[in-house]
Amino acid sequence: MKYLIIMQIDPAVLEQLTEEQQQRIQEGHGAFIAATKERGEFIATQALADPSQSKVIRGSGGRPEVTDGPFVESKEFMGGFYLVDVEDEARAVELAQQIPDASIPGLALELRPVMFADLGEG
């Protein structure tokens, strides 16, 4: 079963990290990727740009309207994700707990089962 592990980022938390903590996070993500690839559980990962660089496209009067954004009340935003293919939810939770962000107060990981996927293969 495929699961999306969404990394919720709070820029204020990241700004307070020491260089050593930032290095441990970077190395931890590298180790996580290598280990999940080795076990055949890794599908993909992407890091996303800050929301200030995004656009929002939504229907308005029957046609798409493009605005800068998103402008949400929350200080957290989706900073990236891992897509994994695992036996069950328990394994997905176990993997999410291994991501370095899970041990940093103020950051969060959201786990969601994938209902449909077309990864563009073949």
XYZ file of N, CA and C in Angstrom, residues 11-14 24 32-33 40 43-44 47 54-55 62 67 70-71 75 78 87-88 98 100-101 107 109 113 118:
84
model
N 8.746 27.704 9.432
C 10.013 28.401 9.197
C 10.662 28.947 10.469
N 9.853 29.375 11.431
C 10.409 29.908 12.682
C 11.189 28.835 13.429
N 10.713 27.603 13.375
C 11.420 26.492 14.030
C 12.736 26.227 13.309
N 12.695 26.191 11.989
C 13.913 25.915 11.217
C 14.973 26.998 11.422
N 22.505 17.351 10.984
C 21.928 16.060 11.380
C 20.641 15.777 10.614
N 17.613 8.043 5.503
C 16.253 7.540 5.339
C 16.010 7.138 3.882
N 16.408 7.978 2.960
C 16.232 7.682 1.533
C 16.994 6.419 1.160
N 13.288 -1.416 -0.885
C 12.277 -1.392 -1.942
C 11.002 -0.671 -1.551
N 9.492 5.297 -3.179
C 8.970 5.597 -4.510
C 9.500 6.954 -4.973
N 9.328 7.995 -4.136
C 9.726 9.341 -4.549
C 9.797 10.264 -3.343
N 11.116 18.118 -2.373
C 11.123 19.259 -1.457
C 10.478 20.416 -2.209
N 4.510 30.478 -4.633
C 3.447 29.698 -5.265
C 2.365 30.574 -5.878
N 1.553 29.955 -6.698
C 0.366 30.558 -7.292
C -0.823 29.686 -6.923
N -16.700 30.735 -13.495
C -16.680 29.762 -14.574
C -15.356 29.635 -15.307
N -3.839 33.692 -8.724
C -3.400 34.701 -7.767
C -2.123 34.236 -7.093
N -0.226 30.519 -1.518
C -1.457 30.728 -0.755
C -1.214 31.642 0.436
N -2.253 32.304 0.839
C -2.183 33.147 2.017
C -3.105 32.532 3.058
N 0.975 29.154 10.250
C 2.388 29.442 10.062
C 3.122 28.244 9.464
N 3.296 22.850 3.818
C 3.839 21.599 3.298
C 5.190 21.906 2.666
N 3.951 -2.514 3.440
C 3.004 -3.601 3.702
C 1.700 -3.109 4.330
N 1.825 -2.173 5.292
C 0.629 -1.724 6.001
C 0.887 -0.381 6.682
N 11.071 7.623 11.649
C 12.512 7.632 11.382
C 12.971 8.914 10.696
N 13.990 12.606 10.350
C 14.537 13.483 11.388
C 13.562 14.545 11.887
N 12.693 15.036 11.036
C 11.739 16.071 11.433
C 10.841 15.615 12.583
N 7.869 20.805 14.447
C 7.692 20.271 13.100
C 6.770 19.061 13.192
N 4.847 15.576 10.851
C 4.686 14.736 9.669
C 3.243 14.268 9.628
N -2.871 7.596 3.446
C -2.869 6.538 2.446
C -3.178 7.151 1.069
N -0.973 7.568 -10.410
C -0.471 7.336 -11.761
C 0.897 8.006 -11.786
